[in-house]
Tab-separated table of C-alpha atoms and ligand atoms in Angstrom:
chain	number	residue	atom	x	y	z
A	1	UNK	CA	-1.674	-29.919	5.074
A	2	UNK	CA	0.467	-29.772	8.546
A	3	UNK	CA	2.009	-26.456	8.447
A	4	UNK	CA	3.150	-23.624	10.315
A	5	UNK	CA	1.854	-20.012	9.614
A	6	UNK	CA	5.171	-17.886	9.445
A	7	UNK	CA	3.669	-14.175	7.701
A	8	UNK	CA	0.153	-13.634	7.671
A	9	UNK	CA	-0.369	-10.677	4.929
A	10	UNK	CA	-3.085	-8.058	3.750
A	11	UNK	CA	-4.202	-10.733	1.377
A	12	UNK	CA	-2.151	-13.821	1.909
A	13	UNK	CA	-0.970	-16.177	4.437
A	14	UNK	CA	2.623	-17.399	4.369
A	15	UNK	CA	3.246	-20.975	5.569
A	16	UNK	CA	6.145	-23.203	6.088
A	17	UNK	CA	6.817	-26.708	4.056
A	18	UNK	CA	8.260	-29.980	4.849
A	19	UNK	CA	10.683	-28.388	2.189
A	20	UNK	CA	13.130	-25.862	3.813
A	21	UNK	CA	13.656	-23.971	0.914
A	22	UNK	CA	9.734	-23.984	-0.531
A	23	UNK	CA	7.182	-22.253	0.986
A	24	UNK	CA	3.230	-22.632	0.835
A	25	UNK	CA	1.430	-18.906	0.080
A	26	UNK	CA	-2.591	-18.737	0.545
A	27	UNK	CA	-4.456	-16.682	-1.104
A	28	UNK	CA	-7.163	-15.001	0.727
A	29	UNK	CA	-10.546	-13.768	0.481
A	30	UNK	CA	-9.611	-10.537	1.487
A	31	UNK	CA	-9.691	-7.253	-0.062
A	32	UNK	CA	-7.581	-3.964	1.511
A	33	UNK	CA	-6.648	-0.524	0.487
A	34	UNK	CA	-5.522	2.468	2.272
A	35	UNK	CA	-2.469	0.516	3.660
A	36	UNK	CA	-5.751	-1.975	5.406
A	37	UNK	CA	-7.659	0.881	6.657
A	38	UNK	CA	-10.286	-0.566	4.208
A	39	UNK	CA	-10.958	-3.708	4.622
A	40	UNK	CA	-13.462	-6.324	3.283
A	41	UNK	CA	-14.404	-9.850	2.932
A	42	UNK	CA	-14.561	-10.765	-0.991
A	43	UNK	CA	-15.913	-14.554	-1.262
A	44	UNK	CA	-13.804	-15.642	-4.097
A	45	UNK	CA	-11.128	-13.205	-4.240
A	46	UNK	CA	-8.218	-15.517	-3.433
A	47	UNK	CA	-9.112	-18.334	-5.631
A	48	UNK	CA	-9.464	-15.803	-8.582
A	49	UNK	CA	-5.696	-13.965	-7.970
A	50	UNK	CA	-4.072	-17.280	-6.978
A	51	UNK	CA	-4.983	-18.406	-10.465
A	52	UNK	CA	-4.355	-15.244	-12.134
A	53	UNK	CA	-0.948	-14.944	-10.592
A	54	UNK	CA	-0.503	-18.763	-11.518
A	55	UNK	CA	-0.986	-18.367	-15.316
A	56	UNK	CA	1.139	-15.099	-15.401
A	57	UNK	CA	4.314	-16.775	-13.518
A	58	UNK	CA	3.849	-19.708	-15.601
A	59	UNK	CA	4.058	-17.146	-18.865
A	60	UNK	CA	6.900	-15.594	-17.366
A	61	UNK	CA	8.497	-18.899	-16.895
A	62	UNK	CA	8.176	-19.660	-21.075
A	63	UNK	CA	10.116	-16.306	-20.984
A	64	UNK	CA	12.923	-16.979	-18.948
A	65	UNK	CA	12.051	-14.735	-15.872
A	66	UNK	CA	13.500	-16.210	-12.644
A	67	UNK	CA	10.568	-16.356	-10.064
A	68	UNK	CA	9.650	-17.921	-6.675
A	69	UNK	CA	6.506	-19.541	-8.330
A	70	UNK	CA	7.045	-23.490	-8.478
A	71	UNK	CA	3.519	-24.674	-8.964
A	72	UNK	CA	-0.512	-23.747	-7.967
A	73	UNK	CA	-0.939	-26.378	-5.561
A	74	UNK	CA	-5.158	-25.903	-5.142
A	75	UNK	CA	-7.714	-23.423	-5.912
A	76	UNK	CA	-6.209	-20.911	-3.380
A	77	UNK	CA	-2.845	-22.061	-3.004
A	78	UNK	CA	0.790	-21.979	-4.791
A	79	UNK	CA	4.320	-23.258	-3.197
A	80	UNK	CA	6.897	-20.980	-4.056
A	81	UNK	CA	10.778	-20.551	-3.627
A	82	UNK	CA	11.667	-19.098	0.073
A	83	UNK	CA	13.164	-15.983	-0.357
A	84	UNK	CA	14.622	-13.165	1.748
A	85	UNK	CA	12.256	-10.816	0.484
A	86	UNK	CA	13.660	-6.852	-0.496
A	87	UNK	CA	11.700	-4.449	1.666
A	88	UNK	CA	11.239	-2.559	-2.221
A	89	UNK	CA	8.088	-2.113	-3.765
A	90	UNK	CA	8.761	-1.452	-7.391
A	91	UNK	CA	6.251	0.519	-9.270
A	92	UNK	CA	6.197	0.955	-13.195
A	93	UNK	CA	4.438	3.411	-15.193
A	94	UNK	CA	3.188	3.539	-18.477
A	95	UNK	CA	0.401	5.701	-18.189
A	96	UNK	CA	-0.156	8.816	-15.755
A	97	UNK	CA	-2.828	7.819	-13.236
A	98	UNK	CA	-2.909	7.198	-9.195
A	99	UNK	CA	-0.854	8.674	-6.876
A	100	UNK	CA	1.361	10.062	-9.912
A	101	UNK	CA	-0.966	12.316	-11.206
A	102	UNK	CA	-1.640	13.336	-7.655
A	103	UNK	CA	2.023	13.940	-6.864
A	104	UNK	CA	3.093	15.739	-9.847
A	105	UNK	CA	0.016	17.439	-11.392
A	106	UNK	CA	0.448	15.496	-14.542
A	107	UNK	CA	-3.098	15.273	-16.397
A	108	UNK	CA	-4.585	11.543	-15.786
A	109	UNK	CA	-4.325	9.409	-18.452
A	110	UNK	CA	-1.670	10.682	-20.269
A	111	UNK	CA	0.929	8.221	-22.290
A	112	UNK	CA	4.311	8.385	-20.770
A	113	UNK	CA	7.077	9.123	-23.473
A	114	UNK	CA	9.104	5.990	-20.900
A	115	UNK	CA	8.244	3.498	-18.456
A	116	UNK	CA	8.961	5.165	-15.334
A	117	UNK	CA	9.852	3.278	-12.225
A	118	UNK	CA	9.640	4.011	-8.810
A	119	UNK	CA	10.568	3.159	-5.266
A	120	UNK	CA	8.675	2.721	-2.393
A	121	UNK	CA	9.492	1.351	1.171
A	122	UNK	CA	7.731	-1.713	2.175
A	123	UNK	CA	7.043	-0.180	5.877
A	124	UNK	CA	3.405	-0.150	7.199
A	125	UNK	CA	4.273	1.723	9.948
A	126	UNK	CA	5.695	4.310	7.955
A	127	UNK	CA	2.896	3.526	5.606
A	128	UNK	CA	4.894	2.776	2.518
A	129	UNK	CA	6.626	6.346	1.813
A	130	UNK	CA	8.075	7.208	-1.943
A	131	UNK	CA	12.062	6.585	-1.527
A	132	UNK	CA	14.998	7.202	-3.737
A	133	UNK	CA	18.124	5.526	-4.340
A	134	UNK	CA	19.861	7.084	-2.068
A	135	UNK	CA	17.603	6.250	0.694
A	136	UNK	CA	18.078	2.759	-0.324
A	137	UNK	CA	21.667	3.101	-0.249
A	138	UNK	CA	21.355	4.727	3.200
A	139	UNK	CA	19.032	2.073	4.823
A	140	UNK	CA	20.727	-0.398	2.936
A	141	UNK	CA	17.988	-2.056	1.688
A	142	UNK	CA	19.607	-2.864	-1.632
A	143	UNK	CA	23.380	-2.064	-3.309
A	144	UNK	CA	23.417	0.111	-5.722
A	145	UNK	CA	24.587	-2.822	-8.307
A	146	UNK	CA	20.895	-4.258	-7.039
A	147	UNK	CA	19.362	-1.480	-7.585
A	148	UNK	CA	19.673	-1.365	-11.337
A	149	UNK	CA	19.634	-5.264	-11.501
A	150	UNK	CA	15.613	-4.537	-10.490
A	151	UNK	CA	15.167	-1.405	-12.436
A	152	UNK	CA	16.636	-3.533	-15.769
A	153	UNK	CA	14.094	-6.678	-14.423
A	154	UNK	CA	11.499	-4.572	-14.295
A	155	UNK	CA	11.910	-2.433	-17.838
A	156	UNK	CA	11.889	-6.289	-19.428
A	157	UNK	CA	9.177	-7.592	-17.284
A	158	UNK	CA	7.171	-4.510	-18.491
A	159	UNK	CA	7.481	-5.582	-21.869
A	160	UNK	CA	6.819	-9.041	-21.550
A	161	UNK	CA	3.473	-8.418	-19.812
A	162	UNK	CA	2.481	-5.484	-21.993
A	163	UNK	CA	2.691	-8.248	-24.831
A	164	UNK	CA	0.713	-10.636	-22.585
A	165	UNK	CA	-2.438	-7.969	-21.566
A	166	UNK	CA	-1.890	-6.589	-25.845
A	167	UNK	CA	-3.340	-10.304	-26.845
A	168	UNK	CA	-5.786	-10.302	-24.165
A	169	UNK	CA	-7.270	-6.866	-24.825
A	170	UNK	CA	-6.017	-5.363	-21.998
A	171	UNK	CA	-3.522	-1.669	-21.472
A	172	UNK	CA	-1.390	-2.242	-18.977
A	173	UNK	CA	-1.216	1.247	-17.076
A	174	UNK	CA	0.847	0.676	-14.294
A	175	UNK	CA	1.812	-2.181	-11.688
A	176	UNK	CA	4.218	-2.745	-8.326
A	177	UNK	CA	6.634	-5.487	-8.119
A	178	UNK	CA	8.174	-6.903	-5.342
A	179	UNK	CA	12.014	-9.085	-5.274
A	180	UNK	CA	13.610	-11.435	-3.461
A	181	UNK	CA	16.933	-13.057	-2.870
A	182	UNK	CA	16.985	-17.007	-3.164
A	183	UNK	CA	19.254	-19.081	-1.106
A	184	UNK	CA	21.639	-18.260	-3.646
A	185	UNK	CA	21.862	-14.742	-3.179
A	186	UNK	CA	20.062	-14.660	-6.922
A	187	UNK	CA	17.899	-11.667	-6.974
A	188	UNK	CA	14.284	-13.140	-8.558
A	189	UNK	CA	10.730	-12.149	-9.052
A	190	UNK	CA	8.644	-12.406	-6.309
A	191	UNK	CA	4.955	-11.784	-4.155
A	192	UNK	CA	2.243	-12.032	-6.730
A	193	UNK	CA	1.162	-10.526	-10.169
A	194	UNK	CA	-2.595	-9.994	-10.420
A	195	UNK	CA	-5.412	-7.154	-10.445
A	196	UNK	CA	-4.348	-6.045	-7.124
A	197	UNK	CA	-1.084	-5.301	-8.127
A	198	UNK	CA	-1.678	-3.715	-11.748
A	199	UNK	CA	-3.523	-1.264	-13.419
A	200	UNK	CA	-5.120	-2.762	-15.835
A	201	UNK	CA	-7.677	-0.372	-18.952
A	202	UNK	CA	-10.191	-2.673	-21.260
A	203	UNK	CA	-8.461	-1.566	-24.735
A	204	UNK	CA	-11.646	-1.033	-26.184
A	205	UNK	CA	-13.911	0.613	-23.319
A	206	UNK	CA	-11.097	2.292	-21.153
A	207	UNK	CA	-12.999	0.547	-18.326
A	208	UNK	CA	-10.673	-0.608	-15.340
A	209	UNK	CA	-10.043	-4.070	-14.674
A	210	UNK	CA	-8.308	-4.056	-11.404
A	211	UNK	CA	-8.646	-3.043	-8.126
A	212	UNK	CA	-9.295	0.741	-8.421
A	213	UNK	CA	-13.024	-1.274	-8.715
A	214	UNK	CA	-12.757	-1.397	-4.999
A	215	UNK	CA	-10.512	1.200	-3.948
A	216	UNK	CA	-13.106	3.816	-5.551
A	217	UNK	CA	-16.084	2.114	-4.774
A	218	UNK	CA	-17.040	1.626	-7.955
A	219	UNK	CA	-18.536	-1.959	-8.072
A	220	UNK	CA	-17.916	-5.849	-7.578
A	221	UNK	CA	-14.422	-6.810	-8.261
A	222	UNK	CA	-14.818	-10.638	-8.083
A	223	UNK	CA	-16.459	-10.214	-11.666
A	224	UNK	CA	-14.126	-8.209	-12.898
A	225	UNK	CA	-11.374	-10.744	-11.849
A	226	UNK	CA	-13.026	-12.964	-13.444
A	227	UNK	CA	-13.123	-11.545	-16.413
A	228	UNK	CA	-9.204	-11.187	-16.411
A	229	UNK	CA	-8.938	-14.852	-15.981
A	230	UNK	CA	-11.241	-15.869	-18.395
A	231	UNK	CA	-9.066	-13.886	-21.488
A	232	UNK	CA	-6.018	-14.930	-19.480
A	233	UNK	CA	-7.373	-18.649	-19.844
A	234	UNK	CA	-8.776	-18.386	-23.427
A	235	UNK	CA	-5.475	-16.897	-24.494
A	236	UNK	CA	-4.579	-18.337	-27.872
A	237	UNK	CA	-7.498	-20.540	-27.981
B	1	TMP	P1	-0.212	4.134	-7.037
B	1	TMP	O1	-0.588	4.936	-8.245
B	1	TMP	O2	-1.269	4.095	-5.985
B	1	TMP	O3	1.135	4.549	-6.486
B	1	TMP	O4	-0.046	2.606	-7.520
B	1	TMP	C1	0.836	2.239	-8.557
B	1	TMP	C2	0.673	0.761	-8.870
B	1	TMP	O5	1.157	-0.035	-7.798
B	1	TMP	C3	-0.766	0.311	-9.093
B	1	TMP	O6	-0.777	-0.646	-10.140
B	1	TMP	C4	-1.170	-0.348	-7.809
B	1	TMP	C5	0.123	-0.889	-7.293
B	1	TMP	N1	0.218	-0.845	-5.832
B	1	TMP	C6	0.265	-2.032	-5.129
B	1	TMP	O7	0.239	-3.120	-5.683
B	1	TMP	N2	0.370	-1.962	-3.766
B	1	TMP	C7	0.426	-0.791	-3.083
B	1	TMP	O8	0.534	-0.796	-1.849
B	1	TMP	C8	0.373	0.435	-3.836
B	1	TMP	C9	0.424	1.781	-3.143
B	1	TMP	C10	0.271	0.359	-5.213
């Protein structure tokens, strides 16, 4: 496909469209933590995420959640709605683990009595530092009208895909989300929704399902992706 690469990212490429307004996104076979200071190959990876992300933005879709995902276009690509991305990443909690437990002493694994959310700045060379609203009032990166816009998307995006992990088997402990504006100025759902980007428990074994697999050296992740996909896929079936 003739295109022009306009982002290239951790773990996906951003390319242009014949479409203005539409955008191609490759997954790749990439793996990073430590804002990329780690950094592997993973044969398989994108394919695996790129259809994750696919069946969870189609879900989402069903429930009314405006989204840049249009449509999974191969094994490791989607086209999406261009968006003016928010330099926000939006974390929410449900369970105490990662760098919350590290920041506030709070024993790991513990239920929170609310979903919290949290703000970080999407800056690498800054390295992605924990903000507040004021600081995105003062850098402007969002009104405060926004802000709560994403904290009430997130709080019923939370709740959609806690239903969605319940039925596959899966707690889901924590995840970061990431919005953009649409030509319209609409604020919507965007980036991607998969093991990288969650924290996801086996309900029966307590075993992680994500990417703390890699960031702790604890094994292969492409299996464990696969896995995810495979109850994703067999969903009501
Ligand atoms: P944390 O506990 O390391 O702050 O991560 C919280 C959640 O956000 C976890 O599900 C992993 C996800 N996350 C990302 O997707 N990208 C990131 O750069 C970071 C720091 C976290």
């Amino acid at each position: 496909m003739d295109s022009t690469v306009l982002y290239q990212g951790k773990a996906k490429n951003v390319h242009s469209t014949e479409n203005e307004q539409e955008l191609r996104l490759e997954y790749l076979d990439q793996a990073t933590a430590l804002n990329g200071k780690k950094k592997d190959h993973i044969i398989g990876k994108g394919s695996l995420n790129n259809q994750i992300t696919s069946l969870i933005f189609s879900y989402l879709t069903e429930k009314k959640i405006p989204h840049h995902w249009i449509k999974q276009l191969s094994s490791n690509e989607q086209l999406v709605k261009r968006v003016e991305i928010i330099p926000l990443e939006v974390v929410l909690r449900n369970i105490a683990t990662g760098s919350f437990t590290k920041r506030l002493g709070v024993e790991e694994g513990t239920k929170l009595p609310f979903p919290i959310i949290e703000f970080y700045y999407k800056d690498d060379s800054l390295d992605d530092p924990f903000i507040n609203e004021d600081h995105i009032e003062f850098l402007q990166l969002a009104s405060k009208e926004e802000v709560i816009e994403l904290k009430e998307n997130a709080l019923k995006i939370n709740q959609l895909l806690q239903t969605l992990f319940e039925e596959i088997g899966v707690t889901l402990v924590d995840f970061k989300l990431e919005f953009g504006k649409d030509y319209e100025g609409q604020i919507i759902l965007s980036d991607e929704i998969t093991p990288d980007t969650c924290r996801l428990w086996d309900k029966e074994t307590g075993e992680s399902l994500d990417k703390d697999i890699y960031r702790k050296d604890l094994g292969e992740i492409v299996p464990i992706y696969e896995e995810i996909l495979t109850r994703l896929k067999g969903r009501g079936a």
